[in-house]
CSV table of C-alpha atoms and ligand atoms in Angstrom, one decimal:
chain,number,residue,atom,x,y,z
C,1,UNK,CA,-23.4,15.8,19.0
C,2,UNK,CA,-19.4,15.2,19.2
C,3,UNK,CA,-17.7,14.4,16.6
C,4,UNK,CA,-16.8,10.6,17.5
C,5,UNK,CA,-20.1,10.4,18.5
C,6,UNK,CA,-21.8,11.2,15.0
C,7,UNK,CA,-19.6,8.4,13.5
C,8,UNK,CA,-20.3,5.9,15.9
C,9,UNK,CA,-23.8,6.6,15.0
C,10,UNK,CA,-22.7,6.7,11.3
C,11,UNK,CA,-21.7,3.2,11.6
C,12,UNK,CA,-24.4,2.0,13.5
C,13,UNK,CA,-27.4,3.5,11.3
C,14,UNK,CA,-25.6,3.9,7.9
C,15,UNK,CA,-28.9,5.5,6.4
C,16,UNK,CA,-29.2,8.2,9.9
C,17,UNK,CA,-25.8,8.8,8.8
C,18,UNK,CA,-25.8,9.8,5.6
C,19,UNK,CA,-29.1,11.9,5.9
C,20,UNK,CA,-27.0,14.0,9.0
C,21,UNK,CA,-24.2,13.4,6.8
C,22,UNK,CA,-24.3,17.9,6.0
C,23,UNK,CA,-23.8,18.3,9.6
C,24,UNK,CA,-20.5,16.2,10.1
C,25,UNK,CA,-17.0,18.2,9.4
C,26,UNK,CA,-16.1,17.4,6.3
C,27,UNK,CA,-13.2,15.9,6.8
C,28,UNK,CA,-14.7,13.1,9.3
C,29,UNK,CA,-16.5,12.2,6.1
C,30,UNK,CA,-13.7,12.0,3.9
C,31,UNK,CA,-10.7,10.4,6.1
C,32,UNK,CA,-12.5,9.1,8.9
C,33,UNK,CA,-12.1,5.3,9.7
C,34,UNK,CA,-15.3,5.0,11.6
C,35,UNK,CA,-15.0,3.7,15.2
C,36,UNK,CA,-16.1,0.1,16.0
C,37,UNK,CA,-19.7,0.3,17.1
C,38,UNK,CA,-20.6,-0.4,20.7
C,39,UNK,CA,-21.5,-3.2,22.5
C,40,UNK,CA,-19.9,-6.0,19.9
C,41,UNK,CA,-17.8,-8.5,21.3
C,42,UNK,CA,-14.1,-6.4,21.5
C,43,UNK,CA,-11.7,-8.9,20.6
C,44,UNK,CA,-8.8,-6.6,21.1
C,45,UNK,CA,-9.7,-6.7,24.8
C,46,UNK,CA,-10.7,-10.2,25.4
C,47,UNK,CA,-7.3,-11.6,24.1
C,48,UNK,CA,-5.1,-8.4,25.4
C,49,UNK,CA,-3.8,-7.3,22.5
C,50,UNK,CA,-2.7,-3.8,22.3
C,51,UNK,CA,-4.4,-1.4,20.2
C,52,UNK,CA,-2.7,2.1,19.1
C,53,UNK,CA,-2.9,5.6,17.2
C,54,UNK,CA,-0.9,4.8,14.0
C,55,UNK,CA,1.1,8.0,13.5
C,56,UNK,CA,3.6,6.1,11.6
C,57,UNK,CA,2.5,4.8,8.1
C,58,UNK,CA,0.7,2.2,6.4
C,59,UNK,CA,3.6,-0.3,7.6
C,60,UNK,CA,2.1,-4.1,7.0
C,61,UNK,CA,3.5,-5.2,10.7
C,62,UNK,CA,1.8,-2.0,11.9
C,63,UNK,CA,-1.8,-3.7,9.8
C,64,UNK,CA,-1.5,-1.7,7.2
C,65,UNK,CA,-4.4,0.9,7.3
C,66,UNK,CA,-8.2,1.1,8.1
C,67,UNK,CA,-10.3,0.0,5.9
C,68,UNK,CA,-12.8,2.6,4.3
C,69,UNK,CA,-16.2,2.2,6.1
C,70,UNK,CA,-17.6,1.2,2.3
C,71,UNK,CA,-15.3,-2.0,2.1
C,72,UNK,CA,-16.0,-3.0,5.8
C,73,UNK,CA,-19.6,-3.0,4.3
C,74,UNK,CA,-18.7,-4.3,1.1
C,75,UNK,CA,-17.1,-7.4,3.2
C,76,UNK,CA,-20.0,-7.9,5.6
C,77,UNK,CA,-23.0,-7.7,2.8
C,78,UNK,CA,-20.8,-10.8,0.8
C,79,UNK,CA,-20.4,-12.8,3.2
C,80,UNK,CA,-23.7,-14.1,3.9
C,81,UNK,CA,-23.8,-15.7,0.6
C,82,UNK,CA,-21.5,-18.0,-1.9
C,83,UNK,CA,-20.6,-17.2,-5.4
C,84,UNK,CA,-18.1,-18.9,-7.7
C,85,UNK,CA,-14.4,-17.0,-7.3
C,86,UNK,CA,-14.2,-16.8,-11.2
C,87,UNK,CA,-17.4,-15.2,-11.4
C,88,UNK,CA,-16.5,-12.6,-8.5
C,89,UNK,CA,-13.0,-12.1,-10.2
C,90,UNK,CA,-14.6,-11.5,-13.9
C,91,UNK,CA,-17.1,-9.2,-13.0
C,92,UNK,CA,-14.7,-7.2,-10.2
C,93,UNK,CA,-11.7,-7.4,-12.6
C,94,UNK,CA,-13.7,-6.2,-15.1
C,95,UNK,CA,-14.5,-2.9,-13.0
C,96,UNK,CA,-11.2,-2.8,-12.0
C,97,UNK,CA,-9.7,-3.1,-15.4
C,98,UNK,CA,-11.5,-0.2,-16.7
C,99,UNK,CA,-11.4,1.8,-13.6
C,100,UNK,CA,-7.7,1.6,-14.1
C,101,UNK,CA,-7.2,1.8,-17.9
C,102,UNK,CA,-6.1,-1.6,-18.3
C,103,UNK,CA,-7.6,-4.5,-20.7
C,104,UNK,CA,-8.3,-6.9,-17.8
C,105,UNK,CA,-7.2,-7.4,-13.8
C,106,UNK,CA,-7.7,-9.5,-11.3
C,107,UNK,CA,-7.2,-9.5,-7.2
C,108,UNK,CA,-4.4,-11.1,-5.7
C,109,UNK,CA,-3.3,-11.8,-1.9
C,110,UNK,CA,-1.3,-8.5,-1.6
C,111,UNK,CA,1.1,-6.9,-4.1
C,112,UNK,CA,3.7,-9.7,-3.5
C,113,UNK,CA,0.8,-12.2,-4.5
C,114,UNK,CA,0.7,-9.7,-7.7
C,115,UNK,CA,4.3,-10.1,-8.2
C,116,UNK,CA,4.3,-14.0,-8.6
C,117,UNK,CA,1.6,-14.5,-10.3
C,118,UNK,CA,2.1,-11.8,-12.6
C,119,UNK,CA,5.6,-13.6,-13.7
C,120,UNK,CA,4.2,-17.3,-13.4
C,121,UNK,CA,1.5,-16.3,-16.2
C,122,UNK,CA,4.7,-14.8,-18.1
C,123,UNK,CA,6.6,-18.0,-18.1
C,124,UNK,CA,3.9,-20.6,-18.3
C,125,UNK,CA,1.1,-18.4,-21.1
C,126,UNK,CA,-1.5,-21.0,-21.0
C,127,UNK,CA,0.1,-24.2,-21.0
C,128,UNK,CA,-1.3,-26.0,-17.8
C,129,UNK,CA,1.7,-28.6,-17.7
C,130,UNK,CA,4.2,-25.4,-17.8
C,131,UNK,CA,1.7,-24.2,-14.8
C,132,UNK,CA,2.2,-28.0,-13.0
C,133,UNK,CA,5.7,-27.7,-13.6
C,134,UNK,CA,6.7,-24.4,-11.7
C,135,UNK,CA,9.0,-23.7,-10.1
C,136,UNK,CA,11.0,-26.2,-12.5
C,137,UNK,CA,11.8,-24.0,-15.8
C,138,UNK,CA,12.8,-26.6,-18.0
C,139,UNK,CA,11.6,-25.1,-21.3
C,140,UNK,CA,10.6,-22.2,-20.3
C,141,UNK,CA,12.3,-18.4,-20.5
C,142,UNK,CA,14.1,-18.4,-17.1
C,143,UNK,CA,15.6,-15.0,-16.7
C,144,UNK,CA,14.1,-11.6,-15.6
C,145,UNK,CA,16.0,-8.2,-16.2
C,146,UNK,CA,16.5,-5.6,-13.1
C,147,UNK,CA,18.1,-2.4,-13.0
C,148,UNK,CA,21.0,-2.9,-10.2
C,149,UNK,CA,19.5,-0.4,-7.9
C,150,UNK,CA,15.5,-2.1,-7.9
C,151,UNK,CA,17.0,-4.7,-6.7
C,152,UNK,CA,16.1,-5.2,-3.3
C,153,UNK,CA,14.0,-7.5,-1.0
C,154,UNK,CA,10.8,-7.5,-2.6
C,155,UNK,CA,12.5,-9.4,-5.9
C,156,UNK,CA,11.8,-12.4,-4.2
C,157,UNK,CA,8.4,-12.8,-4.8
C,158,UNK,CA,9.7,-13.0,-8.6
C,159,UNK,CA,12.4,-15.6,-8.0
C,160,UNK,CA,9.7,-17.7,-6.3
C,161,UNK,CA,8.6,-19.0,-9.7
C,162,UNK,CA,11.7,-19.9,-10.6
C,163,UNK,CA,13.5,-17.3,-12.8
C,164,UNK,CA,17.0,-16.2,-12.8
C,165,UNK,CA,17.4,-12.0,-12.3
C,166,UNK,CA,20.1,-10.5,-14.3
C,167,UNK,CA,21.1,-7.3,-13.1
C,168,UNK,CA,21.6,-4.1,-15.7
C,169,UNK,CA,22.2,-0.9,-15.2
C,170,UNK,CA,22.1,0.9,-18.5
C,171,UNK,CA,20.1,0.4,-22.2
C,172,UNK,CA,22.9,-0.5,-23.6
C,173,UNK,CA,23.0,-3.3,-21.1
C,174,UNK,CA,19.4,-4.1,-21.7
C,175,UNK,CA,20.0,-5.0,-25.6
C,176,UNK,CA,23.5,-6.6,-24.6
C,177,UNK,CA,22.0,-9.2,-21.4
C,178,UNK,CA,18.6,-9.9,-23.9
C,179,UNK,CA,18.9,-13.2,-25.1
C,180,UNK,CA,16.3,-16.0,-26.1
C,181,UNK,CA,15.7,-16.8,-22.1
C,182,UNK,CA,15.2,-13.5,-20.9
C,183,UNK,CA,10.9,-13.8,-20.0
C,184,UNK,CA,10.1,-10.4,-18.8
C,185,UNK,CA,11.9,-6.9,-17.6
C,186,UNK,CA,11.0,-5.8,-13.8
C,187,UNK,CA,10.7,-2.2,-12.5
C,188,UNK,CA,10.2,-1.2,-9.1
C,189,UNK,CA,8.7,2.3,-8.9
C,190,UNK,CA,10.2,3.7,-6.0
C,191,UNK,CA,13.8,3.1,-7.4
C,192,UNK,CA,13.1,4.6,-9.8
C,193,UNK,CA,14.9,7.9,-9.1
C,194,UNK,CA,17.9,5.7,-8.4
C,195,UNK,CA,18.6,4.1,-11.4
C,196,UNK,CA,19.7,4.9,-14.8
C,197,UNK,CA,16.7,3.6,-16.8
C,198,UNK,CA,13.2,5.8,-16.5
C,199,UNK,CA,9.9,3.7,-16.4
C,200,UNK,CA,9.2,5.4,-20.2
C,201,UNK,CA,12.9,4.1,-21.4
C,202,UNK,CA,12.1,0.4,-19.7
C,203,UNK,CA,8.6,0.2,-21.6
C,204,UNK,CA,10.0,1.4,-25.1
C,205,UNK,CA,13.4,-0.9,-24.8
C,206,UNK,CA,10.4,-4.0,-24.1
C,207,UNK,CA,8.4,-3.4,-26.8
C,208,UNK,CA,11.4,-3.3,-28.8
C,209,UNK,CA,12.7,-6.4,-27.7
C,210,UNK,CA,9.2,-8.0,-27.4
C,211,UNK,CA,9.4,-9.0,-23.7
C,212,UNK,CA,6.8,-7.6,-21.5
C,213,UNK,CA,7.6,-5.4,-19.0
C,214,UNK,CA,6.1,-5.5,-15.1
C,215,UNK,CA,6.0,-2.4,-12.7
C,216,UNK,CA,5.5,-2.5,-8.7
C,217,UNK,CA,3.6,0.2,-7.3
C,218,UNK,CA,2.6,-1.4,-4.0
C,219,UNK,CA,2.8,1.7,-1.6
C,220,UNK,CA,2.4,4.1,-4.7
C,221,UNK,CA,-1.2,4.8,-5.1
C,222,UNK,CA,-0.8,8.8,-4.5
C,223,UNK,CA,-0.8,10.7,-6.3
C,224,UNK,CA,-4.3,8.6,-8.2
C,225,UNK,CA,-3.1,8.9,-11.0
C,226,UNK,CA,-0.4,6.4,-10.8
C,227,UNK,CA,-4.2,3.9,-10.4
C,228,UNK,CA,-4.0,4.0,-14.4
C,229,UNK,CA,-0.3,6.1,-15.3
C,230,UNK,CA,1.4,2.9,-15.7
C,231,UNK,CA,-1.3,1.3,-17.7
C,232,UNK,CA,-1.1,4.5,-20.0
C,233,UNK,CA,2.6,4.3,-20.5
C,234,UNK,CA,2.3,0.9,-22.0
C,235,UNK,CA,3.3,-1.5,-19.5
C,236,UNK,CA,2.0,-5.3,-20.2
C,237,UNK,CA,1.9,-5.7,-16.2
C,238,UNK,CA,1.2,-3.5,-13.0
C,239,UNK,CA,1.1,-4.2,-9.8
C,240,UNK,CA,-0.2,-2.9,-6.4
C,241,UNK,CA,-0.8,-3.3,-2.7
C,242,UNK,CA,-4.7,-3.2,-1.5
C,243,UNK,CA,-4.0,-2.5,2.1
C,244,UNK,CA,-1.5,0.5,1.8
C,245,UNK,CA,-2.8,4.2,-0.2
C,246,UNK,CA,-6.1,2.4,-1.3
C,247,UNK,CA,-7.5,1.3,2.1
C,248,UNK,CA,-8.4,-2.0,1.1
C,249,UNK,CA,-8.3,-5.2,2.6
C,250,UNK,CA,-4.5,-5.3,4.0
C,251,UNK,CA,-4.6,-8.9,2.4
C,252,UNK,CA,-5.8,-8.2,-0.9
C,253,UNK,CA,-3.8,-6.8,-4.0
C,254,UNK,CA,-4.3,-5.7,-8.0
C,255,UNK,CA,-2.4,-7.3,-11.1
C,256,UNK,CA,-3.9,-5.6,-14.1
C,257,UNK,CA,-2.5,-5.7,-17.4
C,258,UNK,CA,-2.7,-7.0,-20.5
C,259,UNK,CA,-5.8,-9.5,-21.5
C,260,UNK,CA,-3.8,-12.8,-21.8
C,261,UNK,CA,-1.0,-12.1,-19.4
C,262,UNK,CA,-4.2,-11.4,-16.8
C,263,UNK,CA,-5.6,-15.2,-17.8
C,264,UNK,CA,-2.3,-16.9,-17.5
C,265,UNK,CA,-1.9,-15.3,-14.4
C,266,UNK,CA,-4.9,-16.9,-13.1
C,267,UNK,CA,-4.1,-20.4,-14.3
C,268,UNK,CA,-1.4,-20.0,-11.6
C,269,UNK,CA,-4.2,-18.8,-8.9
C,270,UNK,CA,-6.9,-19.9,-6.6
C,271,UNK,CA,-9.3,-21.0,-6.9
C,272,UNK,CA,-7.4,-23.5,-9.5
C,273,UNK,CA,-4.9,-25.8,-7.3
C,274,UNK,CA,-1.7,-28.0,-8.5
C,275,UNK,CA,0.0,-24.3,-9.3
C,276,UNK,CA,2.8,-22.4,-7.6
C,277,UNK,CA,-0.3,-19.8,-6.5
C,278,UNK,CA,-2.2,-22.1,-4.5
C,279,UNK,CA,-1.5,-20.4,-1.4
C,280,UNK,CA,-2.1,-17.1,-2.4
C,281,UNK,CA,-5.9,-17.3,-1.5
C,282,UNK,CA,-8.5,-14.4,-1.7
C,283,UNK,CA,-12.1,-14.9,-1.2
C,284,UNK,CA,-15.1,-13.3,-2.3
C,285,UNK,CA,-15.3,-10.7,0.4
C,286,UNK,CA,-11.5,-9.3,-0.3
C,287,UNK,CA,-12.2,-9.2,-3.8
C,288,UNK,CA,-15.5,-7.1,-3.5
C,289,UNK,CA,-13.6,-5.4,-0.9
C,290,UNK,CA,-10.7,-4.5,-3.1
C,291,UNK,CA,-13.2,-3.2,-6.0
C,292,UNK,CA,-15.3,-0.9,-3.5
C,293,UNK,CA,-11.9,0.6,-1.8
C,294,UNK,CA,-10.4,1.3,-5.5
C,295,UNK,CA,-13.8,2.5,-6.4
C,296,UNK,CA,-13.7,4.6,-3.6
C,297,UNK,CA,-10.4,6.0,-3.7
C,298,UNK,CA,-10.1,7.2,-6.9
C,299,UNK,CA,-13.1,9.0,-6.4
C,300,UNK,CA,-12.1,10.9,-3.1
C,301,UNK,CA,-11.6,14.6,-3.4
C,302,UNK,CA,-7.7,14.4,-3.6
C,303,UNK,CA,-7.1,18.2,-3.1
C,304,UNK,CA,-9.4,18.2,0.3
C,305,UNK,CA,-7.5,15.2,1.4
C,306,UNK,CA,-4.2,16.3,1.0
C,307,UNK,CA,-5.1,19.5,3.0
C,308,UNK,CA,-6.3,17.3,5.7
C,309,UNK,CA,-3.1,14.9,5.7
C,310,UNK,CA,-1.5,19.0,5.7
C,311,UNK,CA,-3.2,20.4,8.3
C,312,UNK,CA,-2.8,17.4,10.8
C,313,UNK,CA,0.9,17.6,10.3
C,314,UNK,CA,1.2,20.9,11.1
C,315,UNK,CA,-0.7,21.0,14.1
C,316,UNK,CA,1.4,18.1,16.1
C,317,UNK,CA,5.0,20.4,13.9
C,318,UNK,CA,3.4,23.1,15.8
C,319,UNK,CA,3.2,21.4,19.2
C,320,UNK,CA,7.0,19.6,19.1
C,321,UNK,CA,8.3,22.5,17.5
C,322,UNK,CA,7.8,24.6,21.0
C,323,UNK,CA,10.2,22.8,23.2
C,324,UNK,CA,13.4,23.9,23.1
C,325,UNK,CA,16.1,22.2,21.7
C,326,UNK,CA,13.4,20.6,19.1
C,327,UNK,CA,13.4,21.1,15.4
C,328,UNK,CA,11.1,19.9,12.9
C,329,UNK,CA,10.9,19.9,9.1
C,330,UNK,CA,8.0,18.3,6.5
C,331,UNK,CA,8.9,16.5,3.2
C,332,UNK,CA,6.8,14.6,0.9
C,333,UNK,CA,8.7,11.3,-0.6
C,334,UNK,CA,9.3,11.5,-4.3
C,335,UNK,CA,7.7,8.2,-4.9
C,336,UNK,CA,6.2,5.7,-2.6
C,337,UNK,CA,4.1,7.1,0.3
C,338,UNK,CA,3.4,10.1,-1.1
C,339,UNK,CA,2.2,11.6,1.9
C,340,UNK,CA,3.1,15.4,4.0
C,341,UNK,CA,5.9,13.3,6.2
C,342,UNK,CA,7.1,15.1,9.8
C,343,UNK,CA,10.4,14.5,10.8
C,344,UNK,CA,10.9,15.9,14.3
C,345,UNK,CA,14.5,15.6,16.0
C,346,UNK,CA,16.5,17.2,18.7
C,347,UNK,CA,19.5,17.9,20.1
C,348,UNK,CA,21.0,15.1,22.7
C,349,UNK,CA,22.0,17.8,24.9
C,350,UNK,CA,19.0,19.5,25.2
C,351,UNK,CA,16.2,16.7,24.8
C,352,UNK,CA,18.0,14.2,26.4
C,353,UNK,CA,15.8,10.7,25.3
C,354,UNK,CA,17.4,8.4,22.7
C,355,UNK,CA,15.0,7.4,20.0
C,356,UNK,CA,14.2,4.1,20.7
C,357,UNK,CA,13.2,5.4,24.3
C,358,UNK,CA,11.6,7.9,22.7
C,359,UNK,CA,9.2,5.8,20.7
C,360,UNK,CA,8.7,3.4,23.8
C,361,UNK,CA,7.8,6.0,26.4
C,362,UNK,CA,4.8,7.1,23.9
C,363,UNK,CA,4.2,3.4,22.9
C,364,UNK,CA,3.6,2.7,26.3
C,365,UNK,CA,1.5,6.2,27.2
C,366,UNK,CA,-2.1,6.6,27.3
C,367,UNK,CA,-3.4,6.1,24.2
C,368,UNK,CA,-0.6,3.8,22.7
C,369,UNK,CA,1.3,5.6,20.0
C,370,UNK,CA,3.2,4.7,17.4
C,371,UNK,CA,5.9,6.8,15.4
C,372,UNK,CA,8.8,5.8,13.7
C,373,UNK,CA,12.3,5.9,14.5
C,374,UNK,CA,14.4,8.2,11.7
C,375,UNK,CA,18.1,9.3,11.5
C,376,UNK,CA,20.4,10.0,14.7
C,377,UNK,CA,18.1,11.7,17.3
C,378,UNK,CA,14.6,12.1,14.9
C,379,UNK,CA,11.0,10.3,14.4
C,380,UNK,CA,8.8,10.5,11.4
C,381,UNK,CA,5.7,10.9,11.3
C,382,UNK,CA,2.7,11.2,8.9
C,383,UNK,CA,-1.0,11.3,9.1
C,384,UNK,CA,-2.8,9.4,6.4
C,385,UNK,CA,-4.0,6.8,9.2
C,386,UNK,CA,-5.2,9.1,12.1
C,387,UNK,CA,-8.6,9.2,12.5
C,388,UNK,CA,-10.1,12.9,13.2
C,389,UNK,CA,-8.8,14.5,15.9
C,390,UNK,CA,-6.2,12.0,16.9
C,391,UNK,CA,-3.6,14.2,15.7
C,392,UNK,CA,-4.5,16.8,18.6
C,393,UNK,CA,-3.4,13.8,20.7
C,394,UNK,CA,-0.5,12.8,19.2
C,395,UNK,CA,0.4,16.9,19.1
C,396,UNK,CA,0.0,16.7,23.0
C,397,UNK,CA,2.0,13.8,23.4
C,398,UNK,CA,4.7,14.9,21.8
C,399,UNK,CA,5.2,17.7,23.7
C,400,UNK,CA,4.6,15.8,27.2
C,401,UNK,CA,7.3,13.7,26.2
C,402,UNK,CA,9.8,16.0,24.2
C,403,UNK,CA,9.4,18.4,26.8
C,404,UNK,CA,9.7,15.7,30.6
C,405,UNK,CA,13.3,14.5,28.2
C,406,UNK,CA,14.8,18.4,29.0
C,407,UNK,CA,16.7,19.2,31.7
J,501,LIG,C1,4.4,-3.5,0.4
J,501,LIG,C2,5.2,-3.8,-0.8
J,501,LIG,C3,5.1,-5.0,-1.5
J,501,LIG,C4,4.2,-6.1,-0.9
J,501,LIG,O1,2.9,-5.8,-1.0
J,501,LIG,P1,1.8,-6.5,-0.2
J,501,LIG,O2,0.5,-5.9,-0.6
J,501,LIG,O3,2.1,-6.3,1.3
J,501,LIG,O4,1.8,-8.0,-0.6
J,501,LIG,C5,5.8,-5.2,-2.7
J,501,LIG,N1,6.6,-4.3,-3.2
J,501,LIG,C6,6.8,-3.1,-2.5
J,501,LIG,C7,7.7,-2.1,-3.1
J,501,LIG,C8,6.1,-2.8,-1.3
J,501,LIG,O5,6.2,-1.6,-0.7
């Protein structure tokens, strides 16, 4: 049997495909996002939307990632039945919680969703006519501590509720801007490495100032332990995308943290309304969803998967690395998507194909492909979101088009 045939069948007859489960590769079993079984209505088709290999990363305008088959199951056997969303977040959070070494945890509409509800249950505890209030601060804290160089874009999900950011850049400046408004201290993870404070630093200077300290992790979940590092180092909040690393619903997210920051939070969530969270909706299905895909993930074999993500890369290096003119190079980021990342780029004069032309000439080949566009004349690639064998594709169409831009 071929390979995408066994894991059509795999999705079709779970049970059949577990009990052939030995005679699948091993890494169609840990990596593969199962094709969609046959004959359903195809969606994609009926509406002509395009579909494409996702050689590029788990980028939310690219959808993210594919779900692990568990949480696709985990979605489908909730959803013929209703349960109260406080119920389904106690019992999940509580898995979550201690899956991830914190005292409690609940499922939020993204990391973003994380963010603002993580700082609204901050500002309001759990007064309900501080929660009616937001985003009006009027005796409330009001101001929430950065390092200069975390902030960026993502902040605003924190200024939504209201708060005030004051920019530092050094301890000193922590104890100097700390007054009686200052409500929380934010770090961002992947700026880390940029700025003066280290996440150990920004937890002790909290505690010492009593004002609780939040992390963002969103794309961060390699290497696993950063599921429960964060929790361990001693900050009262943590925060993380669902639909990036983990493979979970692409709308769903994790705030975990401490017990009564948790329930604050949730005063300031569905399914409650008349509270800045209203909007930030997650039902049953992405909460179960959210639980199986953590479950799931931290219980991968990390070492097997990494040699996967490895061996994929090298194999399309391999392929663009034969035309001349063409040279290639793999990094892993220090922080956020920690994943074997291929940056291929050429010389103008010999491959002669800007980037963007580049990228559209394979966008529009057979299968649709999508990389992404780096410095001067280069693409990045990696391969956390190939399914099996997909990289032999992309390998091939690299070197079709790398090779039809020489002259
Ligand atoms: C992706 C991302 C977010 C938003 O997360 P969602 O899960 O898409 O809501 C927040 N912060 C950072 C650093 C991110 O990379």
């Amino acid at each position: 049997m071929k390979r995408r045939d066994a894991l059509r069948n795999l999705s079709v007859w779970p049970v059949a495909g577990i009990a052939m489960g030995s005679a699948l590769p091993i890494n169609s079993l840990l990596a593969s996002p199962v094709a969609p079984p046959p004959g359903k209505r195809n969606l994609f088709k009926e509406l002509g939307i395009r579909t494409f290999i996702n050689a590029a990363g788990t980028y939310t305008f690219m959808s993210g990632c594919l779900m692990h088959e568990e949480v696709v199951d985990a979605i489908r056997s909730t959803a013929g039945e209703f349960a109260l969303i406080d119920d389904v977040q106690d019992k999940a959070g509580a898995k979550i919680a201690e899956l991830c070494h914190a005292e409690a945890a609940t499922v939020t509409a993204g990391c973003w969703s994380a963010l603002v509800l993580g700082t609204a249950g901050v500002l309001t505890g759990m007064d309900q006519k501080k929660v009616a209030q937001l985003p009006r601060l009027d005796g409330m804290k009001s101001e929430v501590l950065v390092q200069k160089t975390h902030n960026s874009g993502y902040v605003h999900a924190l200024t939504n509720t209201g708060v005030t950011l004051i920019e530092v850049e050094t301890s000193a400046d922590v104890e100097k801007s700390y007054n009686e408004r200052t409500a929380m201290m934010w770090f961002l993870n992947y700026a880390g490495p940029d700025g003066k404070i280290s996440d150990k630093e920004w937890v002790e200077l909290g505690k010492k100032l009593h004002i609780p300290t939040m992390i963002d992790i969103a794309a961060d979940a390699t290497p696993v332990e950063n599921m429960w590092k964060f929790n361990d180092m001693g900050f009262d909040l943590v925060c993380i995308s669902g639909g990036k690393g983990i493979r979970g619903p692409q709308s769903a997210g994790i705030l975990m943290g401490k017990k009564e920051l948790i329930a604050a939070a949730r005063l300031n969530a569905p399914p409650r309304g008349g509270n800045i969270g209203r909007g930030m909706k997650v039902n049953k299905e992405e909460i179960l969803g959210m639980y199986v895909a953590l479950e799931k993930f931290i219980n991968l074999d990390h070492d097997k998967q990494w040699k996967i993500w490895e061996d994929r890369v090298a194999i399309m290096e391999g392929a663009a690395k034969k035309v001349n003119g063409v040279t290639t190079s793999v990094f892993v980021p220090p922080v956020a998507n920690r994943t074997p990342t291929l940056v291929i780029s050429w010389d103008i004069n010999k491959v002669k194909v800007s980037k963007e032309e580049f990228q559209e000439r394979l966008r529009k080949g057979e299968p649709s492909i999508e990389v992404m566009g780096g410095k001067d004349n280069s693409i990045t690639i990696t391969s956390w979101n190939l399914q099996p064998g997909q990289e032999k594709i992309v390998a091939k169409r690299l070197k079709e088009e790398l090779t039809k831009a020489t002259v």
